[in-house]
JSON list of C-alpha atoms and ligand atoms in Angstrom, two decimals:
[
{"chain": "A", "resi": 26, "resn": "MET", "atom": "CA", "xyz": [129.85, 17.75, -37.89]},
{"chain": "A", "resi": 27, "resn": "MET", "atom": "CA", "xyz": [127.30, 18.18, -35.16]},
{"chain": "A", "resi": 28, "resn": "GLY", "atom": "CA", "xyz": [124.44, 15.69, -35.05]},
{"chain": "A", "resi": 29, "resn": "THR", "atom": "CA", "xyz": [121.29, 17.76, -35.23]},
{"chain": "A", "resi": 30, "resn": "LEU", "atom": "CA", "xyz": [117.71, 17.42, -36.36]},
{"chain": "A", "resi": 31, "resn": "SER", "atom": "CA", "xyz": [118.50, 18.56, -39.84]},
{"chain": "A", "resi": 32, "resn": "ASP", "atom": "CA", "xyz": [120.77, 15.69, -40.79]},
{"chain": "A", "resi": 33, "resn": "ARG", "atom": "CA", "xyz": [118.05, 13.05, -40.70]},
{"chain": "A", "resi": 34, "resn": "LYS", "atom": "CA", "xyz": [115.67, 12.26, -43.52]},
{"chain": "A", "resi": 35, "resn": "TYR", "atom": "CA", "xyz": [112.09, 11.02, -43.17]},
{"chain": "A", "resi": 36, "resn": "PRO", "atom": "CA", "xyz": [110.75, 8.51, -43.22]},
{"chain": "A", "resi": 37, "resn": "MET", "atom": "CA", "xyz": [113.71, 6.83, -41.57]},
{"chain": "A", "resi": 38, "resn": "LYS", "atom": "CA", "xyz": [115.06, 4.01, -43.64]},
{"chain": "A", "resi": 39, "resn": "PRO", "atom": "CA", "xyz": [115.02, 0.52, -42.15]},
{"chain": "A", "resi": 40, "resn": "ALA", "atom": "CA", "xyz": [118.82, 0.69, -41.89]},
{"chain": "A", "resi": 41, "resn": "ALA", "atom": "CA", "xyz": [118.50, 3.85, -39.80]},
{"chain": "A", "resi": 42, "resn": "THR", "atom": "CA", "xyz": [115.91, 2.40, -37.42]},
{"chain": "A", "resi": 43, "resn": "GLN", "atom": "CA", "xyz": [117.65, -0.95, -37.06]},
{"chain": "A", "resi": 44, "resn": "PRO", "atom": "CA", "xyz": [119.93, 0.05, -34.14]},
{"chain": "A", "resi": 45, "resn": "TYR", "atom": "CA", "xyz": [116.93, 1.46, -32.28]},
{"chain": "A", "resi": 46, "resn": "ARG", "atom": "CA", "xyz": [114.91, -1.66, -32.97]},
{"chain": "A", "resi": 47, "resn": "GLN", "atom": "CA", "xyz": [117.70, -3.77, -31.53]},
{"chain": "A", "resi": 48, "resn": "THR", "atom": "CA", "xyz": [117.97, -1.52, -28.47]},
{"chain": "A", "resi": 49, "resn": "LEU", "atom": "CA", "xyz": [114.22, -1.61, -27.93]},
{"chain": "A", "resi": 50, "resn": "GLU", "atom": "CA", "xyz": [114.09, -5.38, -28.26]},
{"chain": "A", "resi": 51, "resn": "ARG", "atom": "CA", "xyz": [116.92, -5.71, -25.75]},
{"chain": "A", "resi": 52, "resn": "MET", "atom": "CA", "xyz": [115.14, -3.32, -23.36]},
{"chain": "A", "resi": 53, "resn": "ARG", "atom": "CA", "xyz": [111.99, -5.39, -23.73]},
{"chain": "A", "resi": 54, "resn": "GLU", "atom": "CA", "xyz": [113.85, -8.62, -22.95]},
{"chain": "A", "resi": 55, "resn": "ASP", "atom": "CA", "xyz": [115.54, -7.07, -19.92]},
{"chain": "A", "resi": 56, "resn": "LEU", "atom": "CA", "xyz": [112.29, -5.67, -18.61]},
{"chain": "A", "resi": 57, "resn": "LEU", "atom": "CA", "xyz": [110.46, -8.97, -18.98]},
{"chain": "A", "resi": 58, "resn": "GLU", "atom": "CA", "xyz": [113.40, -10.74, -17.36]},
{"chain": "A", "resi": 59, "resn": "ARG", "atom": "CA", "xyz": [113.28, -8.36, -14.42]},
{"chain": "A", "resi": 60, "resn": "MET", "atom": "CA", "xyz": [109.53, -8.68, -14.05]},
{"chain": "A", "resi": 61, "resn": "SER", "atom": "CA", "xyz": [109.84, -12.45, -14.13]},
{"chain": "A", "resi": 62, "resn": "GLU", "atom": "CA", "xyz": [112.59, -12.43, -11.52]},
{"chain": "A", "resi": 63, "resn": "GLN", "atom": "CA", "xyz": [110.52, -10.25, -9.24]},
{"chain": "A", "resi": 64, "resn": "ARG", "atom": "CA", "xyz": [107.94, -12.97, -9.30]},
{"chain": "A", "resi": 65, "resn": "ASP", "atom": "CA", "xyz": [110.51, -15.56, -8.22]},
{"chain": "A", "resi": 66, "resn": "GLY", "atom": "CA", "xyz": [110.69, -16.98, -11.70]},
{"chain": "A", "resi": 67, "resn": "LYS", "atom": "CA", "xyz": [107.27, -18.49, -11.27]},
{"chain": "A", "resi": 68, "resn": "VAL", "atom": "CA", "xyz": [106.04, -16.86, -14.42]},
{"chain": "A", "resi": 69, "resn": "SER", "atom": "CA", "xyz": [107.98, -17.22, -17.64]},
{"chain": "A", "resi": 70, "resn": "ARG", "atom": "CA", "xyz": [108.72, -14.20, -19.76]},
{"chain": "A", "resi": 71, "resn": "ALA", "atom": "CA", "xyz": [106.53, -15.55, -22.52]},
{"chain": "A", "resi": 72, "resn": "GLU", "atom": "CA", "xyz": [103.61, -16.02, -20.15]},
{"chain": "A", "resi": 73, "resn": "LEU", "atom": "CA", "xyz": [104.13, -12.55, -18.77]},
{"chain": "A", "resi": 74, "resn": "ALA", "atom": "CA", "xyz": [104.07, -10.94, -22.18]},
{"chain": "A", "resi": 75, "resn": "PHE", "atom": "CA", "xyz": [101.06, -12.98, -23.24]},
{"chain": "A", "resi": 76, "resn": "GLU", "atom": "CA", "xyz": [99.20, -12.21, -20.08]},
{"chain": "A", "resi": 77, "resn": "GLN", "atom": "CA", "xyz": [99.66, -8.48, -20.30]},
{"chain": "A", "resi": 78, "resn": "PHE", "atom": "CA", "xyz": [99.01, -7.88, -23.92]},
{"chain": "A", "resi": 79, "resn": "ASP", "atom": "CA", "xyz": [96.13, -10.21, -24.34]},
{"chain": "A", "resi": 80, "resn": "HIS", "atom": "CA", "xyz": [94.17, -8.95, -21.41]},
{"chain": "A", "resi": 81, "resn": "ILE", "atom": "CA", "xyz": [95.23, -5.55, -20.30]},
{"chain": "A", "resi": 82, "resn": "GLN", "atom": "CA", "xyz": [93.46, -3.39, -22.84]},
{"chain": "A", "resi": 83, "resn": "ASP", "atom": "CA", "xyz": [90.07, -4.98, -22.94]},
{"chain": "A", "resi": 84, "resn": "ASP", "atom": "CA", "xyz": [89.57, -6.32, -19.46]},
{"chain": "A", "resi": 85, "resn": "PRO", "atom": "CA", "xyz": [90.87, -4.34, -16.50]},
{"chain": "A", "resi": 86, "resn": "GLY", "atom": "CA", "xyz": [88.75, -6.49, -14.21]},
{"chain": "A", "resi": 87, "resn": "LEU", "atom": "CA", "xyz": [90.71, -9.54, -15.16]},
{"chain": "A", "resi": 88, "resn": "ILE", "atom": "CA", "xyz": [93.94, -7.74, -14.33]},
{"chain": "A", "resi": 89, "resn": "ASN", "atom": "CA", "xyz": [92.57, -7.00, -10.88]},
{"chain": "A", "resi": 90, "resn": "SER", "atom": "CA", "xyz": [91.60, -10.58, -10.27]},
{"chain": "A", "resi": 91, "resn": "GLN", "atom": "CA", "xyz": [94.99, -11.76, -11.46]},
{"chain": "A", "resi": 92, "resn": "ARG", "atom": "CA", "xyz": [96.60, -9.27, -9.15]},
{"chain": "A", "resi": 93, "resn": "ASP", "atom": "CA", "xyz": [94.68, -10.69, -6.22]},
{"chain": "A", "resi": 94, "resn": "LEU", "atom": "CA", "xyz": [95.31, -14.20, -7.35]},
{"chain": "A", "resi": 95, "resn": "ALA", "atom": "CA", "xyz": [98.96, -14.25, -8.23]},
{"chain": "A", "resi": 96, "resn": "PHE", "atom": "CA", "xyz": [101.03, -11.12, -7.84]},
{"chain": "A", "resi": 97, "resn": "ALA", "atom": "CA", "xyz": [101.01, -7.35, -7.90]},
{"chain": "A", "resi": 98, "resn": "ILE", "atom": "CA", "xyz": [101.49, -5.97, -11.36]},
{"chain": "A", "resi": 99, "resn": "ASP", "atom": "CA", "xyz": [103.80, -3.05, -11.42]},
{"chain": "A", "resi": 100, "resn": "GLU", "atom": "CA", "xyz": [101.98, -0.45, -13.46]},
{"chain": "A", "resi": 101, "resn": "ASN", "atom": "CA", "xyz": [105.16, 1.42, -14.15]},
{"chain": "A", "resi": 102, "resn": "GLU", "atom": "CA", "xyz": [106.73, -1.66, -15.69]},
{"chain": "A", "resi": 103, "resn": "ILE", "atom": "CA", "xyz": [103.65, -2.25, -17.78]},
{"chain": "A", "resi": 104, "resn": "ALA", "atom": "CA", "xyz": [103.76, 1.34, -18.98]},
{"chain": "A", "resi": 105, "resn": "GLN", "atom": "CA", "xyz": [107.41, 0.91, -19.92]},
{"chain": "A", "resi": 106, "resn": "LEU", "atom": "CA", "xyz": [106.68, -2.31, -21.74]},
{"chain": "A", "resi": 107, "resn": "GLN", "atom": "CA", "xyz": [103.81, -0.65, -23.57]},
{"chain": "A", "resi": 108, "resn": "ALA", "atom": "CA", "xyz": [106.02, 2.28, -24.57]},
{"chain": "A", "resi": 109, "resn": "ILE", "atom": "CA", "xyz": [108.65, -0.09, -25.95]},
{"chain": "A", "resi": 110, "resn": "ASP", "atom": "CA", "xyz": [106.09, -2.08, -27.90]},
{"chain": "A", "resi": 111, "resn": "ASP", "atom": "CA", "xyz": [104.55, 1.11, -29.26]},
{"chain": "A", "resi": 112, "resn": "ALA", "atom": "CA", "xyz": [107.97, 2.24, -30.45]},
{"chain": "A", "resi": 113, "resn": "LEU", "atom": "CA", "xyz": [108.51, -1.08, -32.22]},
{"chain": "A", "resi": 114, "resn": "VAL", "atom": "CA", "xyz": [105.14, -0.65, -33.92]},
{"chain": "A", "resi": 115, "resn": "ARG", "atom": "CA", "xyz": [106.13, 2.84, -35.07]},
{"chain": "A", "resi": 116, "resn": "ILE", "atom": "CA", "xyz": [109.31, 1.42, -36.58]},
{"chain": "A", "resi": 117, "resn": "THR", "atom": "CA", "xyz": [107.21, -1.10, -38.47]},
{"chain": "A", "resi": 118, "resn": "GLN", "atom": "CA", "xyz": [104.86, 1.65, -39.62]},
{"chain": "A", "resi": 119, "resn": "GLY", "atom": "CA", "xyz": [107.71, 3.87, -40.74]},
{"chain": "A", "resi": 120, "resn": "VAL", "atom": "CA", "xyz": [106.80, 6.74, -38.40]},
{"chain": "A", "resi": 121, "resn": "TYR", "atom": "CA", "xyz": [109.48, 6.14, -35.80]},
{"chain": "A", "resi": 122, "resn": "GLY", "atom": "CA", "xyz": [111.38, 9.14, -34.44]},
{"chain": "A", "resi": 123, "resn": "LEU", "atom": "CA", "xyz": [108.68, 11.75, -34.92]},
{"chain": "A", "resi": 124, "resn": "CYS", "atom": "CA", "xyz": [107.27, 13.76, -32.05]},
{"chain": "A", "resi": 125, "resn": "GLN", "atom": "CA", "xyz": [103.63, 12.78, -31.55]},
{"chain": "A", "resi": 126, "resn": "LYS", "atom": "CA", "xyz": [102.85, 16.24, -30.30]},
{"chain": "A", "resi": 127, "resn": "CYS", "atom": "CA", "xyz": [104.41, 18.63, -32.80]},
{"chain": "A", "resi": 128, "resn": "GLY", "atom": "CA", "xyz": [105.51, 16.23, -35.55]},
{"chain": "A", "resi": 129, "resn": "SER", "atom": "CA", "xyz": [109.11, 17.34, -35.56]},
{"chain": "A", "resi": 130, "resn": "ALA", "atom": "CA", "xyz": [111.97, 14.87, -35.77]},
{"chain": "A", "resi": 131, "resn": "LEU", "atom": "CA", "xyz": [113.44, 13.67, -32.52]},
{"chain": "A", "resi": 132, "resn": "SER", "atom": "CA", "xyz": [117.18, 14.17, -32.36]},
{"chain": "A", "resi": 133, "resn": "ASP", "atom": "CA", "xyz": [119.42, 11.14, -32.53]},
{"chain": "A", "resi": 134, "resn": "ALA", "atom": "CA", "xyz": [120.73, 12.05, -29.09]},
{"chain": "A", "resi": 135, "resn": "ARG", "atom": "CA", "xyz": [117.19, 11.91, -27.70]},
{"chain": "A", "resi": 136, "resn": "LEU", "atom": "CA", "xyz": [116.42, 8.59, -29.37]},
{"chain": "A", "resi": 137, "resn": "GLN", "atom": "CA", "xyz": [119.70, 7.15, -28.13]},
{"chain": "A", "resi": 138, "resn": "ALA", "atom": "CA", "xyz": [118.88, 8.25, -24.58]},
{"chain": "A", "resi": 139, "resn": "ALA", "atom": "CA", "xyz": [115.27, 7.09, -24.84]},
{"chain": "A", "resi": 140, "resn": "PRO", "atom": "CA", "xyz": [114.48, 4.99, -27.91]},
{"chain": "A", "resi": 141, "resn": "GLN", "atom": "CA", "xyz": [110.86, 4.70, -26.79]},
{"chain": "A", "resi": 142, "resn": "ALA", "atom": "CA", "xyz": [110.39, 8.48, -26.62]},
{"chain": "A", "resi": 143, "resn": "ILE", "atom": "CA", "xyz": [107.22, 9.78, -28.23]},
{"chain": "A", "resi": 144, "resn": "ARG", "atom": "CA", "xyz": [107.87, 13.48, -27.79]},
{"chain": "A", "resi": 145, "resn": "CYS", "atom": "CA", "xyz": [110.71, 15.81, -28.65]},
{"chain": "A", "resi": 146, "resn": "ALA", "atom": "CA", "xyz": [112.61, 17.30, -25.74]},
{"chain": "A", "resi": 147, "resn": "ALA", "atom": "CA", "xyz": [110.59, 20.54, -25.81]},
{"chain": "A", "resi": 148, "resn": "CYS", "atom": "CA", "xyz": [107.21, 18.78, -25.87]},
{"chain": "A", "resi": 149, "resn": "GLN", "atom": "CA", "xyz": [108.35, 16.33, -23.19]},
{"chain": "A", "resi": 150, "resn": "THR", "atom": "CA", "xyz": [109.26, 19.22, -20.90]},
{"chain": "A", "resi": 151, "resn": "THR", "atom": "CA", "xyz": [105.86, 20.82, -21.50]},
{"chain": "A", "resi": 152, "resn": "PHE", "atom": "CA", "xyz": [104.17, 17.49, -20.83]},
{"chain": "A", "resi": 153, "resn": "GLU", "atom": "CA", "xyz": [106.09, 16.87, -17.62]},
{"chain": "A", "resi": 154, "resn": "ASN", "atom": "CA", "xyz": [105.41, 20.38, -16.34]},
{"chain": "A", "resi": 155, "resn": "ALA", "atom": "CA", "xyz": [101.72, 19.89, -17.02]},
{"chain": "A", "resi": 156, "resn": "HIS", "atom": "CA", "xyz": [101.73, 16.61, -15.06]},
{"chain": "A", "resi": 157, "resn": "ALA", "atom": "CA", "xyz": [104.05, 17.61, -12.24]},
{"chain": "A", "resi": 158, "resn": "ALA", "atom": "CA", "xyz": [101.50, 19.69, -10.37]},
{"chain": "A", "resi": 159, "resn": "HIS", "atom": "CA", "xyz": [100.62, 17.01, -7.83]},
{"chain": "B", "resi": 206, "resn": "ZN", "atom": "ZN1", "xyz": [107.48, 18.03, -30.15]}
]
């Protein structure tokens, strides 16, 4: 039996999202660990998480001053962290695994490759093509 889009029911049951939740939480831990290590362990993972999510959305100026003060924040890492957290929120909301562009179900293969994915493979390709011009 081939694993395709059609064999998954929506909304995904908690039992179905559980492996992805675990993967996402592990990815989040690893990412925070890496970010902490890059800063010579001077900032704990908890502090790092607190710092980013309490300040980043509402006060970009503060981020800049912290950057000058302490360390360069890797925007790519922050984007990854944000994507992981967003995916965890979608699991909680029961909308995990749906393409945010076209609303179709992401394949299990796609979710396994990228549990934080927000677009199906087709929409992701379109998105990347649209943003690859520079
Ligand atoms: Zn799509």
